[in-house]
């Protein structure tokens, strides 16, 4: 029986867990940052490691009894170093936002200038939004996409960098459907003696499989969450060089390496006890990502996104930048005469889960912007391929062209459930 102890002891929680599993099974999870972790990853998160305090790092803990915890954390570190070909890895950050905070504060002072991508053009809250710690602590200068083709213009990024002289250039996005030119970002950072940092949370799996350029060798610091295309637990890691390339410039008195600065900032700088059960789950996910099936999976995510995008456009929907190179796309709802929230809610009524999102140069407000963001990582984990993407794109277009048609939405909901039955998830649960 599923969750026997919770069911016996706490039926209220068990019932909600059952309902959420059913929702995930019978819906189309198309929020591009969501995915289905393997059962092995799920199991690791529910282990006795949650009981243990392990402040510190392997071999240097502030508590006794950490011999097996040390082995697990070291395994996660070694696996991540091998997987990413990284000089140094910190596997302790609890989340992407906290990890970004650690990256900035490891090498910068409050008030320092960072360049990051505008949230409305595809960046992230922690890339300098004024309501977030990032925008409040640092002087963020935003770059965006050009109005003409809705892509990042690297000449403009370079001009802005030369003018503003940031101490860090941050690349990476959460709603950008095109390839990011990490090499040019790194070269610009070198040219102005700034740190090059990339946040690859969304595209990490694609980077590992060669479906997107990988910034690890060209950047000083790379942060990724482990949840999304990596298909691990809800958490994050920081990859970095060992040496601090700019140490004499920014930390003249510091003897610390970049690796030491980052470790000291994560603990004791920002966090206390690490979540060792989650670190074990990360180790499991890193081993899964070494397998050839993982590469095939990433290639299929991209192929599926291509078919989804093409079919949506054939159905008369405008996609930001005219398509996608990666795992996600943004539908511009403007010509449909609806807000993105209206569209995403109508899709959710049919069991198709996407999220409403700002699009570049949006004339609407974030609470009901013009865009719908959707992607293929979770559907691809279920085994869906191009044929299913065409079916799904047609269903989506049908709903978005007629969001108030209740009987149509009911019919589509039934079709969605039927479709998911051919691609069951978590069959052993
Ligand atoms: N919330 C994540 C996303 O949906 O892209 C990023 O943190």
Tab-separated table of C-alpha atoms in Angstrom, residues 25-428:
chain	number	residue	atom	x	y	z
A	25	UNK	CA	-0.678	10.985	-13.435
A	26	UNK	CA	-3.765	12.242	-15.234
A	27	UNK	CA	-2.512	15.650	-16.317
A	28	UNK	CA	0.039	16.914	-18.792
A	29	UNK	CA	2.840	18.528	-16.797
A	30	UNK	CA	4.162	21.142	-19.189
A	31	UNK	CA	5.603	23.679	-16.766
A	32	UNK	CA	9.153	23.564	-18.147
A	33	UNK	CA	10.810	23.679	-14.717
A	34	UNK	CA	8.906	20.610	-13.481
A	35	UNK	CA	9.767	16.971	-14.048
A	36	UNK	CA	9.293	13.471	-12.626
A	37	UNK	CA	12.209	12.356	-10.477
A	38	UNK	CA	12.912	8.622	-10.620
A	39	UNK	CA	11.619	6.373	-7.885
A	40	UNK	CA	15.207	5.895	-6.701
A	41	UNK	CA	15.538	9.671	-6.275
A	42	UNK	CA	12.201	9.817	-4.456
A	43	UNK	CA	13.244	6.980	-2.163
A	44	UNK	CA	16.509	8.677	-1.231
A	45	UNK	CA	14.593	11.772	-0.106
A	46	UNK	CA	12.585	9.697	2.361
A	47	UNK	CA	15.472	8.128	4.260
A	48	UNK	CA	16.875	8.269	7.802
A	49	UNK	CA	19.471	10.769	6.632
A	50	UNK	CA	16.882	13.427	7.408
A	51	UNK	CA	17.592	12.734	11.091
A	52	UNK	CA	21.251	13.707	11.038
A	53	UNK	CA	22.977	16.987	11.755
A	54	UNK	CA	26.098	17.394	9.675
A	55	UNK	CA	27.105	21.049	9.793
A	56	UNK	CA	30.449	21.377	8.085
A	57	UNK	CA	31.848	19.392	5.188
A	58	UNK	CA	33.026	15.761	4.780
A	59	UNK	CA	35.820	15.118	7.288
A	60	UNK	CA	35.234	18.497	9.004
A	61	UNK	CA	31.912	18.294	10.825
A	62	UNK	CA	30.709	19.939	13.981
A	63	UNK	CA	28.821	16.786	15.080
A	64	UNK	CA	29.887	13.201	15.714
A	65	UNK	CA	28.422	10.162	13.973
A	66	UNK	CA	28.931	11.429	10.447
A	67	UNK	CA	31.062	8.631	8.982
A	68	UNK	CA	28.329	7.418	6.585
A	69	UNK	CA	26.990	10.896	5.944
A	70	UNK	CA	30.525	11.935	4.959
A	71	UNK	CA	30.715	9.031	2.525
A	72	UNK	CA	27.372	9.972	0.974
A	73	UNK	CA	28.187	13.661	0.601
A	74	UNK	CA	31.631	12.840	-0.801
A	75	UNK	CA	30.000	10.460	-3.290
A	76	UNK	CA	27.652	13.232	-4.414
A	77	UNK	CA	30.601	15.638	-4.790
A	78	UNK	CA	32.746	13.122	-6.700
A	79	UNK	CA	29.898	12.153	-8.996
A	80	UNK	CA	29.025	15.780	-9.744
A	81	UNK	CA	32.670	16.669	-10.414
A	82	UNK	CA	32.937	13.806	-12.893
A	83	UNK	CA	29.546	14.439	-14.513
A	84	UNK	CA	30.194	18.151	-15.080
A	85	UNK	CA	33.964	17.935	-15.434
A	86	UNK	CA	34.113	20.584	-12.713
A	87	UNK	CA	37.103	21.474	-10.549
A	88	UNK	CA	34.991	22.058	-7.450
A	89	UNK	CA	31.406	21.300	-6.423
A	90	UNK	CA	29.386	22.318	-3.389
A	91	UNK	CA	26.363	20.029	-3.073
A	92	UNK	CA	24.863	21.629	0.044
A	93	UNK	CA	22.683	24.526	-1.237
A	94	UNK	CA	19.057	23.881	-0.369
A	95	UNK	CA	17.654	25.709	-3.391
A	96	UNK	CA	18.524	27.693	-6.492
A	97	UNK	CA	17.737	31.069	-4.948
A	98	UNK	CA	19.914	30.407	-1.909
A	99	UNK	CA	22.665	29.053	-4.128
A	100	UNK	CA	22.622	32.201	-6.261
A	101	UNK	CA	22.814	34.263	-3.089
A	102	UNK	CA	25.861	32.245	-2.026
A	103	UNK	CA	27.543	32.730	-5.411
A	104	UNK	CA	27.148	36.495	-5.358
A	105	UNK	CA	28.141	36.997	-1.762
A	106	UNK	CA	31.169	34.690	-2.043
A	107	UNK	CA	32.940	37.133	-4.324
A	108	UNK	CA	31.095	40.469	-4.198
A	109	UNK	CA	30.350	43.167	-1.667
A	110	UNK	CA	26.864	44.655	-1.215
A	111	UNK	CA	26.432	47.485	-3.697
A	112	UNK	CA	28.715	45.901	-6.306
A	113	UNK	CA	27.486	45.878	-9.880
A	114	UNK	CA	26.268	42.662	-11.541
A	115	UNK	CA	24.824	42.287	-15.004
A	116	UNK	CA	21.937	39.845	-15.339
A	117	UNK	CA	19.004	39.154	-17.599
A	118	UNK	CA	15.801	41.135	-17.098
A	119	UNK	CA	13.074	38.941	-15.527
A	120	UNK	CA	10.504	40.159	-18.051
A	121	UNK	CA	12.822	39.077	-20.881
A	122	UNK	CA	13.423	35.618	-19.431
A	123	UNK	CA	15.746	36.075	-16.432
A	124	UNK	CA	14.943	35.093	-12.846
A	125	UNK	CA	13.882	36.901	-9.694
A	126	UNK	CA	17.330	36.300	-8.221
A	127	UNK	CA	18.977	37.835	-11.281
A	128	UNK	CA	18.434	41.320	-9.904
A	129	UNK	CA	14.712	41.895	-9.639
A	130	UNK	CA	14.091	44.902	-7.356
A	131	UNK	CA	11.689	42.949	-5.084
A	132	UNK	CA	14.295	40.230	-4.497
A	133	UNK	CA	17.377	40.169	-2.211
A	134	UNK	CA	19.514	40.287	-5.369
A	135	UNK	CA	18.129	43.600	-6.558
A	136	UNK	CA	18.122	44.991	-3.039
A	137	UNK	CA	21.702	44.008	-2.215
A	138	UNK	CA	23.568	44.560	-5.453
A	139	UNK	CA	23.456	47.148	-8.197
A	140	UNK	CA	22.037	45.012	-10.975
A	141	UNK	CA	22.200	46.193	-14.560
A	142	UNK	CA	19.796	44.302	-16.798
A	143	UNK	CA	20.263	43.193	-20.341
A	144	UNK	CA	17.365	41.826	-22.347
A	145	UNK	CA	16.446	40.648	-25.800
A	146	UNK	CA	16.260	42.852	-28.870
A	147	UNK	CA	12.779	43.953	-29.891
A	148	UNK	CA	13.458	42.923	-33.456
A	149	UNK	CA	14.070	39.181	-33.025
A	150	UNK	CA	13.508	38.624	-29.266
A	151	UNK	CA	17.005	37.183	-28.873
A	152	UNK	CA	19.915	38.345	-26.737
A	153	UNK	CA	22.106	40.687	-28.754
A	154	UNK	CA	25.660	39.919	-27.646
A	155	UNK	CA	26.994	43.175	-29.090
A	156	UNK	CA	24.582	45.066	-26.839
A	157	UNK	CA	25.617	42.937	-23.851
A	158	UNK	CA	29.259	43.789	-24.561
A	159	UNK	CA	28.562	47.510	-24.950
A	160	UNK	CA	26.614	47.536	-21.668
A	161	UNK	CA	29.409	45.633	-19.917
A	162	UNK	CA	32.067	48.040	-21.176
A	163	UNK	CA	29.956	50.990	-20.023
A	164	UNK	CA	28.859	49.695	-16.613
A	165	UNK	CA	31.956	47.641	-15.694
A	166	UNK	CA	30.105	45.064	-13.564
A	167	UNK	CA	32.147	42.892	-11.240
A	168	UNK	CA	30.128	39.876	-12.341
A	169	UNK	CA	28.327	38.987	-15.558
A	170	UNK	CA	25.520	36.526	-14.981
A	171	UNK	CA	24.062	34.544	-17.849
A	172	UNK	CA	21.205	32.054	-17.774
A	173	UNK	CA	17.434	32.326	-17.862
A	174	UNK	CA	14.150	30.744	-16.918
A	175	UNK	CA	12.058	31.794	-19.891
A	176	UNK	CA	14.388	32.149	-22.860
A	177	UNK	CA	13.732	29.670	-25.679
A	178	UNK	CA	16.989	30.213	-27.552
A	179	UNK	CA	20.618	29.107	-27.242
A	180	UNK	CA	22.657	31.211	-24.816
A	181	UNK	CA	26.096	32.113	-26.143
A	182	UNK	CA	28.013	31.257	-22.983
A	183	UNK	CA	31.415	31.495	-24.641
A	184	UNK	CA	30.860	35.118	-25.643
A	185	UNK	CA	29.522	35.917	-22.160
A	186	UNK	CA	32.732	34.455	-20.673
A	187	UNK	CA	34.910	36.409	-23.117
A	188	UNK	CA	33.176	39.686	-22.289
A	189	UNK	CA	33.654	38.986	-18.566
A	190	UNK	CA	37.361	38.355	-19.156
A	191	UNK	CA	37.662	41.525	-21.216
A	192	UNK	CA	36.416	43.663	-18.314
A	193	UNK	CA	37.995	41.599	-15.540
A	194	UNK	CA	34.659	40.444	-14.138
A	195	UNK	CA	33.532	37.101	-12.789
A	196	UNK	CA	31.656	34.990	-15.317
A	197	UNK	CA	28.739	33.194	-13.692
A	198	UNK	CA	26.054	31.069	-15.350
A	199	UNK	CA	22.767	29.859	-13.911
A	200	UNK	CA	21.939	26.778	-15.981
A	201	UNK	CA	19.059	25.517	-13.846
A	202	UNK	CA	16.663	25.082	-16.748
A	203	UNK	CA	19.008	23.726	-19.402
A	204	UNK	CA	21.427	21.710	-17.276
A	205	UNK	CA	20.441	18.362	-18.802
A	206	UNK	CA	20.710	19.783	-22.308
A	207	UNK	CA	24.188	21.113	-21.478
A	208	UNK	CA	25.268	17.672	-20.250
A	209	UNK	CA	23.942	15.929	-23.363
A	210	UNK	CA	25.478	18.402	-25.826
A	211	UNK	CA	22.118	19.840	-26.864
A	212	UNK	CA	23.167	23.259	-25.561
A	213	UNK	CA	26.643	24.804	-25.041
A	214	UNK	CA	27.993	23.980	-21.592
A	215	UNK	CA	29.488	26.917	-19.627
A	216	UNK	CA	31.374	24.886	-17.005
A	217	UNK	CA	34.813	25.137	-18.621
A	218	UNK	CA	34.544	28.824	-19.566
A	219	UNK	CA	32.916	30.228	-16.408
A	220	UNK	CA	34.216	30.897	-12.911
A	221	UNK	CA	30.974	29.852	-11.234
A	222	UNK	CA	28.017	27.814	-12.462
A	223	UNK	CA	24.867	27.289	-10.426
A	224	UNK	CA	22.190	24.779	-11.239
A	225	UNK	CA	19.128	23.492	-9.541
A	226	UNK	CA	18.875	19.715	-9.571
A	227	UNK	CA	15.127	19.535	-10.092
A	228	UNK	CA	14.477	20.417	-13.690
A	229	UNK	CA	16.050	18.764	-16.755
A	230	UNK	CA	18.477	17.035	-14.362
A	231	UNK	CA	15.490	15.182	-12.863
A	232	UNK	CA	16.900	15.092	-9.339
A	233	UNK	CA	15.458	16.293	-6.030
A	234	UNK	CA	14.311	19.871	-5.345
A	235	UNK	CA	17.681	21.426	-4.577
A	236	UNK	CA	20.791	23.011	-6.115
A	237	UNK	CA	24.567	22.760	-6.479
A	238	UNK	CA	27.390	25.202	-7.199
A	239	UNK	CA	30.215	24.318	-9.575
A	240	UNK	CA	33.321	26.473	-9.703
A	241	UNK	CA	36.957	26.758	-10.517
A	242	UNK	CA	39.276	26.180	-7.568
A	243	UNK	CA	41.382	29.292	-8.075
A	244	UNK	CA	39.953	32.779	-7.811
A	245	UNK	CA	41.020	34.315	-11.117
A	246	UNK	CA	40.279	37.839	-9.855
A	247	UNK	CA	41.445	37.482	-6.280
A	248	UNK	CA	44.035	40.228	-6.381
A	249	UNK	CA	41.509	42.615	-7.808
A	250	UNK	CA	38.562	42.030	-5.485
A	251	UNK	CA	39.991	40.299	-2.450
A	252	UNK	CA	43.517	41.667	-2.088
A	253	UNK	CA	43.822	40.438	1.487
A	254	UNK	CA	42.189	37.092	1.059
A	255	UNK	CA	44.260	33.962	0.875
A	256	UNK	CA	41.165	31.929	0.071
A	257	UNK	CA	40.594	30.157	-3.230
A	258	UNK	CA	37.303	30.611	-5.067
A	259	UNK	CA	36.323	27.113	-3.971
A	260	UNK	CA	36.993	28.015	-0.329
A	261	UNK	CA	35.106	31.289	-0.644
A	262	UNK	CA	32.053	29.488	-2.004
A	263	UNK	CA	32.163	26.719	0.601
A	264	UNK	CA	32.533	29.224	3.439
A	265	UNK	CA	29.642	31.280	2.081
A	266	UNK	CA	27.269	28.296	1.862
A	267	UNK	CA	28.258	27.088	5.349
A	268	UNK	CA	28.566	28.809	7.780
A	269	UNK	CA	27.785	31.933	5.745
A	270	UNK	CA	24.191	31.223	4.777
A	271	UNK	CA	23.083	27.749	5.829
A	272	UNK	CA	23.198	25.522	8.860
A	273	UNK	CA	22.765	21.752	8.705
A	274	UNK	CA	22.771	20.374	5.158
A	275	UNK	CA	19.838	18.227	3.963
A	276	UNK	CA	21.772	14.992	3.661
A	277	UNK	CA	18.759	12.970	2.482
A	278	UNK	CA	18.464	15.415	-0.419
A	279	UNK	CA	22.215	15.218	-1.009
A	280	UNK	CA	21.851	11.410	-1.236
A	281	UNK	CA	19.078	11.934	-3.799
A	282	UNK	CA	21.386	14.257	-5.748
A	283	UNK	CA	24.055	11.523	-5.762
A	284	UNK	CA	21.465	9.095	-7.177
A	285	UNK	CA	20.436	11.622	-9.846
A	286	UNK	CA	24.071	12.287	-10.838
A	287	UNK	CA	24.612	8.553	-11.391
A	288	UNK	CA	21.442	8.416	-13.491
A	289	UNK	CA	22.699	11.343	-15.563
A	290	UNK	CA	25.858	9.371	-16.471
A	291	UNK	CA	23.797	6.776	-18.306
A	292	UNK	CA	23.384	6.845	-22.106
A	293	UNK	CA	19.584	6.855	-21.617
A	294	UNK	CA	19.904	10.263	-19.989
A	295	UNK	CA	21.532	11.692	-23.127
A	296	UNK	CA	18.828	10.130	-25.288
A	297	UNK	CA	16.226	11.614	-22.975
A	298	UNK	CA	17.672	15.121	-23.384
A	299	UNK	CA	17.834	14.806	-27.179
A	300	UNK	CA	14.180	13.756	-27.146
A	301	UNK	CA	13.195	16.746	-24.975
A	302	UNK	CA	14.542	19.020	-27.715
A	303	UNK	CA	12.942	17.044	-30.555
A	304	UNK	CA	9.628	17.110	-28.728
A	305	UNK	CA	9.901	20.856	-28.144
A	306	UNK	CA	10.545	21.384	-31.853
A	307	UNK	CA	7.416	19.465	-32.840
A	308	UNK	CA	5.317	21.120	-30.150
A	309	UNK	CA	6.460	24.578	-31.280
A	310	UNK	CA	5.951	23.888	-34.990
A	311	UNK	CA	2.450	22.533	-34.434
A	312	UNK	CA	1.437	25.414	-32.166
A	313	UNK	CA	2.593	27.865	-34.841
A	314	UNK	CA	0.752	25.949	-37.563
A	315	UNK	CA	-2.332	26.413	-35.411
A	316	UNK	CA	-1.906	30.169	-35.615
A	317	UNK	CA	-0.231	30.813	-32.268
A	318	UNK	CA	2.678	33.236	-32.083
A	319	UNK	CA	5.728	31.998	-30.186
A	320	UNK	CA	8.212	34.467	-28.758
A	321	UNK	CA	11.262	34.546	-31.081
A	322	UNK	CA	9.394	32.361	-33.554
A	323	UNK	CA	10.153	28.995	-31.973
A	324	UNK	CA	12.598	27.274	-29.673
A	325	UNK	CA	16.099	25.778	-29.541
A	326	UNK	CA	15.694	24.196	-26.129
A	327	UNK	CA	13.057	22.586	-23.903
A	328	UNK	CA	10.611	25.500	-23.573
A	329	UNK	CA	8.611	28.049	-25.518
A	330	UNK	CA	6.446	31.074	-24.823
A	331	UNK	CA	3.060	31.556	-26.441
A	332	UNK	CA	2.191	35.224	-26.963
A	333	UNK	CA	-1.552	35.450	-26.235
A	334	UNK	CA	-1.912	39.031	-27.490
A	335	UNK	CA	-3.586	38.206	-30.793
A	336	UNK	CA	-5.980	35.817	-28.993
A	337	UNK	CA	-7.296	38.763	-26.990
A	338	UNK	CA	-6.675	37.000	-23.664
A	339	UNK	CA	-4.140	37.258	-20.862
A	340	UNK	CA	-1.630	34.482	-20.254
A	341	UNK	CA	-3.226	33.756	-16.900
A	342	UNK	CA	-6.646	33.319	-18.526
A	343	UNK	CA	-5.108	30.936	-21.052
A	344	UNK	CA	-3.062	28.970	-18.504
A	345	UNK	CA	-6.090	28.631	-16.218
A	346	UNK	CA	-8.256	27.361	-19.083
A	347	UNK	CA	-5.559	24.808	-19.955
A	348	UNK	CA	-5.302	23.749	-16.303
A	349	UNK	CA	-9.059	23.108	-16.273
A	350	UNK	CA	-8.312	20.521	-18.977
A	351	UNK	CA	-5.433	19.015	-16.989
A	352	UNK	CA	-2.771	20.744	-19.096
A	353	UNK	CA	-0.380	22.485	-16.709
A	354	UNK	CA	1.604	25.456	-18.003
A	355	UNK	CA	2.392	28.790	-16.369
A	356	UNK	CA	1.602	32.357	-17.244
A	357	UNK	CA	4.677	34.430	-17.859
A	358	UNK	CA	5.815	37.870	-18.933
A	359	UNK	CA	7.031	38.113	-22.501
A	360	UNK	CA	9.634	40.615	-23.706
A	361	UNK	CA	8.205	44.145	-24.002
A	362	UNK	CA	4.984	42.963	-22.374
A	363	UNK	CA	2.283	45.595	-22.172
A	364	UNK	CA	0.390	43.651	-19.480
A	365	UNK	CA	1.198	43.241	-15.779
A	366	UNK	CA	2.938	40.189	-14.212
A	367	UNK	CA	-0.262	39.003	-12.501
A	368	UNK	CA	-1.921	38.405	-15.870
A	369	UNK	CA	0.814	38.905	-18.452
A	370	UNK	CA	0.706	38.147	-22.187
A	371	UNK	CA	2.629	34.898	-22.197
A	372	UNK	CA	2.185	31.216	-21.443
A	373	UNK	CA	5.390	29.286	-20.768
A	374	UNK	CA	5.430	25.582	-21.530
A	375	UNK	CA	7.907	22.834	-22.233
A	376	UNK	CA	8.597	19.163	-22.729
A	377	UNK	CA	10.869	17.765	-19.951
A	378	UNK	CA	8.159	16.004	-17.914
A	379	UNK	CA	6.181	14.675	-20.890
A	380	UNK	CA	9.423	13.298	-22.314
A	381	UNK	CA	10.180	11.560	-19.003
A	382	UNK	CA	6.840	9.796	-19.427
A	383	UNK	CA	7.978	8.473	-22.806
A	384	UNK	CA	5.977	10.789	-25.049
A	385	UNK	CA	7.393	11.548	-28.469
A	386	UNK	CA	6.718	13.753	-31.517
A	387	UNK	CA	3.399	12.063	-32.298
A	388	UNK	CA	2.011	12.961	-28.858
A	389	UNK	CA	3.405	16.505	-29.132
A	390	UNK	CA	1.326	17.103	-32.252
A	391	UNK	CA	-1.804	15.852	-30.505
A	392	UNK	CA	-1.100	17.985	-27.439
A	393	UNK	CA	-0.318	21.128	-29.453
A	394	UNK	CA	-3.638	20.755	-31.257
A	395	UNK	CA	-5.461	20.368	-27.924
A	396	UNK	CA	-3.724	23.454	-26.523
A	397	UNK	CA	-4.516	25.550	-29.579
A	398	UNK	CA	-8.156	24.425	-29.429
A	399	UNK	CA	-8.500	25.577	-25.832
A	400	UNK	CA	-6.660	28.873	-26.305
A	401	UNK	CA	-8.801	29.852	-29.273
A	402	UNK	CA	-11.964	29.300	-27.224
A	403	UNK	CA	-11.157	29.542	-23.496
A	404	UNK	CA	-14.764	29.968	-22.319
A	405	UNK	CA	-16.127	26.917	-24.140
A	406	UNK	CA	-16.999	24.639	-21.220
A	407	UNK	CA	-18.047	21.595	-23.213
A	408	UNK	CA	-14.877	21.788	-25.327
A	409	UNK	CA	-12.777	21.941	-22.145
A	410	UNK	CA	-14.576	18.905	-20.743
A	411	UNK	CA	-13.926	16.941	-23.939
A	412	UNK	CA	-10.272	17.926	-23.925
A	413	UNK	CA	-9.906	16.956	-20.278
A	414	UNK	CA	-11.195	13.479	-21.151
A	415	UNK	CA	-8.739	13.253	-24.054
A	416	UNK	CA	-5.891	14.294	-21.763
A	417	UNK	CA	-6.709	11.542	-19.265
A	418	UNK	CA	-6.890	8.984	-22.085
A	419	UNK	CA	-3.549	10.130	-23.453
A	420	UNK	CA	-1.815	9.892	-20.070
A	421	UNK	CA	-3.078	6.350	-19.580
A	422	UNK	CA	-0.724	5.251	-22.357
A	423	UNK	CA	2.207	6.830	-20.477
A	424	UNK	CA	1.758	5.901	-16.815
A	425	UNK	CA	4.105	7.342	-14.207
A	426	UNK	CA	5.187	5.839	-10.884
A	427	UNK	CA	3.572	2.495	-11.651
A	428	UNK	CA	5.087	0.916	-8.548
